[in-house]
Amino acid sequence: RGLFASVALPIVLFAGATLIGQLVSPARGQSLLPTLPGIVDVALPAGHTAEVYWQPGGPGVNSFHLFLLQGGIGGTSVPASDVRVTASHDGGAPTAVRITRQSTGHYIGFMILTTGSWRYDVSAVLGGRQVSFGVTHRVS
């Protein structure tokens, strides 16, 4: 009986403290794991691939990431020039997205997204060849 009481009491106290902590926590019901962005992959000529994602991807301030790769998904980043991105919301007029080069083949821009459908048109020069593509991102 003495051994059981010495083991059971801390377990009961810990369980009770955990339950109370979960009831009063402002983070209750939220995942403790970060959400991963959905990545859009686009096949480009000459074995190049573009990977695009938005972080966090919902309404509000977002970062737009563009990776230009050789060899497909998980490939090697490649240098590009004259990289341009425009965005349009729900079929409206396109607006230029200011982007900066973070590293070879990685470009980033920041924008405020509202709910609806966003269309992004990207153009760049890869290996001396002009490439362009479009992607759509739904914000809800």
Short mmCIF file of N, CA and C in Angstrom, two decimals:
data_model
loop_
_atom_site.label_atom_id
_atom_site.label_comp_id
_atom_site.label_asym_id
_atom_site.label_seq_id
_atom_site.Cartn_x
_atom_site.Cartn_y
_atom_site.Cartn_z
N ARG A 1 0.82 -1.18 0.00
CA ARG A 1 0.00 0.00 0.00
C ARG A 1 0.87 1.26 0.00
N GLY A 2 1.95 1.26 0.70
CA GLY A 2 2.82 2.42 0.76
C GLY A 2 3.47 2.73 -0.58
N LEU A 3 3.91 1.68 -1.28
CA LEU A 3 4.53 1.88 -2.60
C LEU A 3 3.50 2.38 -3.61
N PHE A 4 2.28 1.83 -3.58
CA PHE A 4 1.23 2.25 -4.50
C PHE A 4 0.89 3.72 -4.28
N ALA A 5 0.76 4.13 -3.01
CA ALA A 5 0.43 5.52 -2.69
C ALA A 5 1.54 6.46 -3.12
N SER A 6 2.79 6.05 -2.99
CA SER A 6 3.90 6.93 -3.35
C SER A 6 4.01 7.09 -4.87
N VAL A 7 3.52 6.12 -5.64
CA VAL A 7 3.54 6.21 -7.10
C VAL A 7 2.26 6.85 -7.62
N ALA A 8 1.12 6.50 -7.05
CA ALA A 8 -0.16 6.97 -7.54
C ALA A 8 -0.38 8.46 -7.28
N LEU A 9 0.04 8.94 -6.13
CA LEU A 9 -0.21 10.35 -5.78
C LEU A 9 0.44 11.30 -6.80
N PRO A 10 1.72 11.15 -7.15
CA PRO A 10 2.29 12.06 -8.16
C PRO A 10 1.60 11.95 -9.52
N ILE A 11 1.19 10.74 -9.89
CA ILE A 11 0.50 10.58 -11.17
C ILE A 11 -0.83 11.32 -11.16
N VAL A 12 -1.60 11.18 -10.11
CA VAL A 12 -2.89 11.87 -10.00
C VAL A 12 -2.68 13.38 -9.98
N LEU A 13 -1.68 13.86 -9.24
CA LEU A 13 -1.42 15.30 -9.19
C LEU A 13 -0.99 15.84 -10.56
N PHE A 14 -0.12 15.09 -11.26
CA PHE A 14 0.33 15.52 -12.58
C PHE A 14 -0.84 15.55 -13.56
N ALA A 15 -1.67 14.52 -13.56
CA ALA A 15 -2.82 14.46 -14.46
C ALA A 15 -3.78 15.62 -14.18
N GLY A 16 -4.03 15.90 -12.91
CA GLY A 16 -4.91 17.01 -12.56
C GLY A 16 -4.36 18.35 -13.00
N ALA A 17 -3.05 18.57 -12.79
CA ALA A 17 -2.43 19.83 -13.21
C ALA A 17 -2.47 19.97 -14.73
N THR A 18 -2.25 18.87 -15.45
CA THR A 18 -2.30 18.90 -16.92
C THR A 18 -3.70 19.24 -17.40
N LEU A 19 -4.71 18.62 -16.82
CA LEU A 19 -6.10 18.89 -17.20
C LEU A 19 -6.47 20.34 -16.95
N ILE A 20 -6.12 20.87 -15.79
CA ILE A 20 -6.43 22.27 -15.48
C ILE A 20 -5.68 23.20 -16.44
N GLY A 21 -4.42 22.88 -16.71
CA GLY A 21 -3.64 23.70 -17.64
C GLY A 21 -4.25 23.75 -19.02
N GLN A 22 -4.78 22.63 -19.49
CA GLN A 22 -5.41 22.59 -20.81
C GLN A 22 -6.71 23.37 -20.84
N LEU A 23 -7.43 23.38 -19.73
CA LEU A 23 -8.71 24.10 -19.68
C LEU A 23 -8.52 25.61 -19.71
N VAL A 24 -7.45 26.11 -19.12
CA VAL A 24 -7.27 27.56 -19.03
C VAL A 24 -6.27 28.10 -20.06
N SER A 25 -5.65 27.24 -20.84
CA SER A 25 -4.64 27.67 -21.81
C SER A 25 -5.27 28.45 -22.96
N PRO A 26 -4.69 29.59 -23.35
CA PRO A 26 -5.20 30.31 -24.52
C PRO A 26 -4.94 29.56 -25.83
N ALA A 27 -4.08 28.56 -25.82
CA ALA A 27 -3.76 27.80 -27.03
C ALA A 27 -4.56 26.50 -27.13
N ARG A 28 -5.53 26.30 -26.25
CA ARG A 28 -6.27 25.03 -26.27
C ARG A 28 -6.96 24.85 -27.62
N GLY A 29 -6.93 23.64 -28.09
CA GLY A 29 -7.56 23.32 -29.36
C GLY A 29 -6.70 23.59 -30.57
N GLN A 30 -5.56 24.22 -30.38
CA GLN A 30 -4.68 24.53 -31.50
C GLN A 30 -3.57 23.49 -31.58
N SER A 31 -3.15 23.20 -32.79
CA SER A 31 -2.07 22.26 -32.99
C SER A 31 -0.76 22.87 -32.50
N LEU A 32 0.06 22.06 -31.89
CA LEU A 32 1.37 22.53 -31.46
C LEU A 32 2.40 22.38 -32.57
N LEU A 33 2.01 21.71 -33.67
CA LEU A 33 2.91 21.54 -34.81
C LEU A 33 2.69 22.65 -35.81
N PRO A 34 3.76 23.16 -36.42
CA PRO A 34 3.57 24.20 -37.44
C PRO A 34 2.89 23.63 -38.67
N THR A 35 2.13 24.49 -39.36
CA THR A 35 1.51 24.04 -40.60
C THR A 35 2.50 24.21 -41.73
N LEU A 36 2.54 23.25 -42.61
CA LEU A 36 3.44 23.32 -43.76
C LEU A 36 2.70 23.91 -44.94
N PRO A 37 3.35 24.79 -45.69
CA PRO A 37 2.67 25.39 -46.83
C PRO A 37 2.50 24.38 -47.95
N GLY A 38 1.43 24.58 -48.73
CA GLY A 38 1.23 23.77 -49.92
C GLY A 38 2.15 24.29 -51.02
N ILE A 39 2.93 23.41 -51.59
CA ILE A 39 3.88 23.82 -52.63
C ILE A 39 3.31 23.47 -53.99
N VAL A 40 3.36 24.44 -54.90
CA VAL A 40 2.92 24.23 -56.28
C VAL A 40 4.18 24.03 -57.12
N ASP A 41 4.25 22.91 -57.83
CA ASP A 41 5.38 22.61 -58.71
C ASP A 41 4.96 22.82 -60.16
N VAL A 42 5.81 23.51 -60.92
CA VAL A 42 5.52 23.78 -62.33
C VAL A 42 6.71 23.31 -63.16
N ALA A 43 6.46 22.41 -64.11
CA ALA A 43 7.52 21.95 -65.02
C ALA A 43 7.78 23.03 -66.06
N LEU A 44 9.05 23.35 -66.25
CA LEU A 44 9.48 24.36 -67.21
C LEU A 44 10.36 23.70 -68.27
N PRO A 45 10.61 24.38 -69.39
CA PRO A 45 11.45 23.81 -70.45
C PRO A 45 12.87 23.51 -69.95
N ALA A 46 13.56 22.65 -70.68
CA ALA A 46 14.97 22.32 -70.46
C ALA A 46 15.22 21.68 -69.09
N GLY A 47 14.23 20.96 -68.55
CA GLY A 47 14.42 20.25 -67.29
C GLY A 47 14.37 21.12 -66.05
N HIS A 48 13.91 22.36 -66.20
CA HIS A 48 13.79 23.25 -65.05
C HIS A 48 12.43 23.05 -64.38
N THR A 49 12.37 23.38 -63.09
CA THR A 49 11.13 23.32 -62.32
C THR A 49 11.03 24.57 -61.47
N ALA A 50 9.82 25.08 -61.32
CA ALA A 50 9.56 26.17 -60.39
C ALA A 50 8.74 25.62 -59.24
N GLU A 51 9.12 25.98 -58.03
CA GLU A 51 8.33 25.65 -56.84
C GLU A 51 7.87 26.97 -56.24
N VAL A 52 6.56 27.05 -55.98
CA VAL A 52 5.96 28.27 -55.45
C VAL A 52 5.15 27.93 -54.22
N TYR A 53 5.26 28.76 -53.19
CA TYR A 53 4.37 28.62 -52.04
C TYR A 53 4.19 29.95 -51.34
N TRP A 54 3.12 30.02 -50.55
CA TRP A 54 2.77 31.20 -49.79
C TRP A 54 2.81 30.83 -48.32
N GLN A 55 3.34 31.74 -47.50
CA GLN A 55 3.42 31.43 -46.08
C GLN A 55 2.88 32.61 -45.30
N PRO A 56 1.84 32.49 -44.50
CA PRO A 56 1.19 31.25 -44.11
C PRO A 56 0.14 30.75 -45.11
N GLY A 57 -0.25 31.56 -46.07
CA GLY A 57 -1.18 31.10 -47.10
C GLY A 57 -2.61 31.55 -46.93
N GLY A 58 -2.95 32.18 -45.82
CA GLY A 58 -4.31 32.64 -45.56
C GLY A 58 -4.41 34.15 -45.68
N PRO A 59 -5.55 34.71 -45.28
CA PRO A 59 -5.72 36.16 -45.32
C PRO A 59 -4.70 36.87 -44.43
N GLY A 60 -4.24 38.03 -44.88
CA GLY A 60 -3.28 38.82 -44.11
C GLY A 60 -1.93 38.86 -44.81
N VAL A 61 -0.91 39.22 -44.05
CA VAL A 61 0.44 39.35 -44.61
C VAL A 61 0.99 37.96 -44.92
N ASN A 62 1.51 37.80 -46.14
CA ASN A 62 2.07 36.53 -46.61
C ASN A 62 3.40 36.79 -47.29
N SER A 63 4.24 35.77 -47.26
CA SER A 63 5.45 35.81 -48.07
C SER A 63 5.22 34.86 -49.25
N PHE A 64 5.58 35.33 -50.43
CA PHE A 64 5.48 34.56 -51.66
C PHE A 64 6.89 34.06 -51.97
N HIS A 65 7.06 32.74 -52.06
CA HIS A 65 8.37 32.15 -52.32
C HIS A 65 8.38 31.50 -53.70
N LEU A 66 9.44 31.76 -54.43
CA LEU A 66 9.66 31.18 -55.75
C LEU A 66 11.05 30.55 -55.76
N PHE A 67 11.10 29.25 -56.07
CA PHE A 67 12.37 28.55 -56.23
C PHE A 67 12.47 28.09 -57.67
N LEU A 68 13.61 28.37 -58.31
CA LEU A 68 13.86 27.91 -59.67
C LEU A 68 14.95 26.85 -59.60
N LEU A 69 14.61 25.65 -60.11
CA LEU A 69 15.46 24.48 -59.93
C LEU A 69 15.79 23.80 -61.25
N GLN A 70 16.90 23.10 -61.26
CA GLN A 70 17.28 22.23 -62.37
C GLN A 70 17.13 20.80 -61.88
N GLY A 71 16.50 19.94 -62.67
CA GLY A 71 16.41 18.54 -62.30
C GLY A 71 15.15 18.17 -61.56
N GLY A 72 14.16 18.99 -61.57
CA GLY A 72 12.88 18.62 -60.97
C GLY A 72 12.82 18.89 -59.49
N ILE A 73 11.78 18.33 -58.86
CA ILE A 73 11.53 18.54 -57.45
C ILE A 73 12.74 18.08 -56.64
N GLY A 74 13.18 18.95 -55.74
CA GLY A 74 14.35 18.64 -54.93
C GLY A 74 15.65 18.84 -55.68
N GLY A 75 15.58 19.46 -56.86
CA GLY A 75 16.77 19.67 -57.68
C GLY A 75 17.66 20.78 -57.16
N THR A 76 18.62 21.13 -57.97
CA THR A 76 19.60 22.16 -57.63
C THR A 76 19.08 23.53 -58.03
N SER A 77 19.23 24.51 -57.14
CA SER A 77 18.83 25.88 -57.46
C SER A 77 19.66 26.41 -58.62
N VAL A 78 19.01 27.14 -59.50
CA VAL A 78 19.71 27.69 -60.66
C VAL A 78 19.56 29.21 -60.69
N PRO A 79 20.61 29.88 -61.19
CA PRO A 79 20.51 31.34 -61.30
C PRO A 79 19.52 31.73 -62.41
N ALA A 80 18.88 32.85 -62.20
CA ALA A 80 17.94 33.39 -63.19
C ALA A 80 18.15 34.89 -63.26
N SER A 81 17.65 35.48 -64.32
CA SER A 81 17.69 36.93 -64.45
C SER A 81 16.33 37.43 -64.89
N ASP A 82 16.14 38.72 -64.74
CA ASP A 82 14.90 39.38 -65.17
C ASP A 82 13.66 38.67 -64.62
N VAL A 83 13.68 38.31 -63.34
CA VAL A 83 12.55 37.62 -62.70
C VAL A 83 11.49 38.65 -62.36
N ARG A 84 10.28 38.40 -62.85
CA ARG A 84 9.15 39.32 -62.62
C ARG A 84 7.93 38.52 -62.21
N VAL A 85 7.17 39.10 -61.29
CA VAL A 85 5.94 38.46 -60.80
C VAL A 85 4.84 39.50 -60.74
N THR A 86 3.66 39.14 -61.24
CA THR A 86 2.48 39.98 -61.06
C THR A 86 1.41 39.14 -60.38
N ALA A 87 0.51 39.83 -59.68
CA ALA A 87 -0.59 39.16 -58.99
C ALA A 87 -1.89 39.88 -59.31
N SER A 88 -2.95 39.11 -59.48
CA SER A 88 -4.28 39.70 -59.67
C SER A 88 -5.26 38.96 -58.77
N HIS A 89 -6.21 39.71 -58.24
CA HIS A 89 -7.18 39.17 -57.29
C HIS A 89 -8.55 39.07 -57.95
N ASP A 90 -9.13 37.87 -57.94
CA ASP A 90 -10.47 37.62 -58.48
C ASP A 90 -10.66 38.21 -59.88
N GLY A 91 -9.67 38.03 -60.75
CA GLY A 91 -9.78 38.47 -62.14
C GLY A 91 -9.51 39.94 -62.36
N GLY A 92 -9.07 40.65 -61.33
CA GLY A 92 -8.78 42.08 -61.46
C GLY A 92 -7.49 42.33 -62.22
N ALA A 93 -7.14 43.59 -62.32
CA ALA A 93 -5.92 43.98 -63.04
C ALA A 93 -4.68 43.48 -62.31
N PRO A 94 -3.68 42.99 -63.05
CA PRO A 94 -2.45 42.52 -62.41
C PRO A 94 -1.64 43.66 -61.82
N THR A 95 -1.02 43.37 -60.68
CA THR A 95 -0.16 44.33 -60.00
C THR A 95 1.21 43.69 -59.82
N ALA A 96 2.27 44.46 -60.04
CA ALA A 96 3.63 43.93 -59.87
C ALA A 96 3.88 43.58 -58.41
N VAL A 97 4.51 42.45 -58.18
CA VAL A 97 4.92 42.02 -56.85
C VAL A 97 6.42 42.33 -56.72
N ARG A 98 6.78 43.11 -55.71
CA ARG A 98 8.20 43.41 -55.49
C ARG A 98 8.86 42.17 -54.91
N ILE A 99 9.85 41.65 -55.61
CA ILE A 99 10.54 40.46 -55.14
C ILE A 99 12.02 40.77 -54.97
N THR A 100 12.64 40.02 -54.09
CA THR A 100 14.08 40.12 -53.90
C THR A 100 14.68 38.73 -53.99
N ARG A 101 15.92 38.68 -54.39
CA ARG A 101 16.63 37.40 -54.45
C ARG A 101 17.18 37.09 -53.08
N GLN A 102 16.78 35.97 -52.51
CA GLN A 102 17.26 35.54 -51.21
C GLN A 102 18.57 34.77 -51.35
N SER A 103 18.64 33.94 -52.36
CA SER A 103 19.84 33.15 -52.67
C SER A 103 19.69 32.70 -54.12
N THR A 104 20.65 31.96 -54.62
CA THR A 104 20.57 31.50 -56.00
C THR A 104 19.26 30.73 -56.22
N GLY A 105 18.45 31.22 -57.14
CA GLY A 105 17.20 30.56 -57.49
C GLY A 105 16.06 30.72 -56.51
N HIS A 106 16.23 31.47 -55.42
CA HIS A 106 15.17 31.67 -54.42
C HIS A 106 14.80 33.15 -54.37
N TYR A 107 13.54 33.41 -54.68
CA TYR A 107 13.02 34.79 -54.69
C TYR A 107 11.85 34.88 -53.73
N ILE A 108 11.71 36.04 -53.10
CA ILE A 108 10.65 36.21 -52.11
C ILE A 108 10.04 37.60 -52.25
N GLY A 109 8.72 37.66 -52.06
CA GLY A 109 7.99 38.92 -52.04
C GLY A 109 6.98 38.89 -50.91
N PHE A 110 6.58 40.04 -50.44
CA PHE A 110 5.61 40.12 -49.35
C PHE A 110 4.37 40.86 -49.83
N MET A 111 3.20 40.37 -49.39
CA MET A 111 1.95 41.00 -49.81
C MET A 111 0.87 40.74 -48.79
N ILE A 112 -0.17 41.52 -48.87
CA ILE A 112 -1.34 41.32 -48.02
C ILE A 112 -2.41 40.67 -48.89
N LEU A 113 -2.81 39.46 -48.50
CA LEU A 113 -3.81 38.72 -49.26
C LEU A 113 -5.18 38.82 -48.60
N THR A 114 -6.20 38.93 -49.43
CA THR A 114 -7.58 38.89 -48.97
C THR A 114 -8.22 37.62 -49.52
N THR A 115 -9.37 37.25 -48.98
CA THR A 115 -10.02 36.02 -49.44
C THR A 115 -10.38 36.12 -50.92
N GLY A 116 -10.33 34.99 -51.57
CA GLY A 116 -10.65 34.93 -52.99
C GLY A 116 -9.57 34.20 -53.76
N SER A 117 -9.62 34.33 -55.07
CA SER A 117 -8.68 33.65 -55.95
C SER A 117 -7.60 34.62 -56.41
N TRP A 118 -6.36 34.24 -56.22
CA TRP A 118 -5.21 35.04 -56.63
C TRP A 118 -4.50 34.33 -57.78
N ARG A 119 -4.20 35.07 -58.82
CA ARG A 119 -3.47 34.55 -59.99
C ARG A 119 -2.10 35.22 -60.02
N TYR A 120 -1.05 34.41 -60.11
CA TYR A 120 0.31 34.91 -60.19
C TYR A 120 0.89 34.52 -61.53
N ASP A 121 1.47 35.50 -62.22
CA ASP A 121 2.16 35.25 -63.47
C ASP A 121 3.64 35.56 -63.25
N VAL A 122 4.48 34.59 -63.60
CA VAL A 122 5.91 34.68 -63.36
C VAL A 122 6.64 34.59 -64.69
N SER A 123 7.65 35.42 -64.87
CA SER A 123 8.53 35.30 -66.03
C SER A 123 9.97 35.45 -65.56
N ALA A 124 10.87 34.77 -66.25
CA ALA A 124 12.29 34.82 -65.89
C ALA A 124 13.12 34.35 -67.08
N VAL A 125 14.38 34.64 -67.04
CA VAL A 125 15.32 34.12 -68.02
C VAL A 125 16.16 33.06 -67.31
N LEU A 126 16.05 31.82 -67.80
CA LEU A 126 16.79 30.67 -67.25
C LEU A 126 17.67 30.08 -68.35
N GLY A 127 18.96 30.06 -68.11
CA GLY A 127 19.87 29.48 -69.12
C GLY A 127 19.77 30.18 -70.46
N GLY A 128 19.54 31.48 -70.45
CA GLY A 128 19.44 32.25 -71.69
C GLY A 128 18.10 32.13 -72.39
N ARG A 129 17.15 31.43 -71.76
CA ARG A 129 15.83 31.21 -72.38
C ARG A 129 14.74 31.86 -71.53
N GLN A 130 13.86 32.62 -72.18
CA GLN A 130 12.73 33.25 -71.49
C GLN A 130 11.68 32.18 -71.17
N VAL A 131 11.26 32.09 -69.91
CA VAL A 131 10.19 31.17 -69.52
C VAL A 131 9.13 31.97 -68.77
N SER A 132 7.90 31.51 -68.85
CA SER A 132 6.81 32.15 -68.10
C SER A 132 5.77 31.10 -67.76
N PHE A 133 5.08 31.34 -66.66
CA PHE A 133 4.04 30.42 -66.21
C PHE A 133 3.12 31.16 -65.25
N GLY A 134 1.97 30.57 -64.99
CA GLY A 134 1.01 31.14 -64.05
C GLY A 134 0.59 30.10 -63.03
N VAL A 135 0.28 30.56 -61.83
CA VAL A 135 -0.23 29.69 -60.77
C VAL A 135 -1.38 30.42 -60.08
N THR A 136 -2.30 29.65 -59.55
CA THR A 136 -3.45 30.21 -58.84
C THR A 136 -3.40 29.76 -57.40
N HIS A 137 -3.72 30.67 -56.51
CA HIS A 137 -3.76 30.38 -55.07
C HIS A 137 -5.10 30.84 -54.51
N ARG A 138 -5.82 29.94 -53.90
CA ARG A 138 -7.12 30.25 -53.30
C ARG A 138 -6.93 30.58 -51.82
N VAL A 139 -7.39 31.75 -51.41
CA VAL A 139 -7.30 32.18 -50.02
C VAL A 139 -8.69 32.14 -49.41
N SER A 140 -8.84 31.41 -48.31
CA SER A 140 -10.15 31.33 -47.66
C SER A 140 -10.06 31.67 -46.19
#
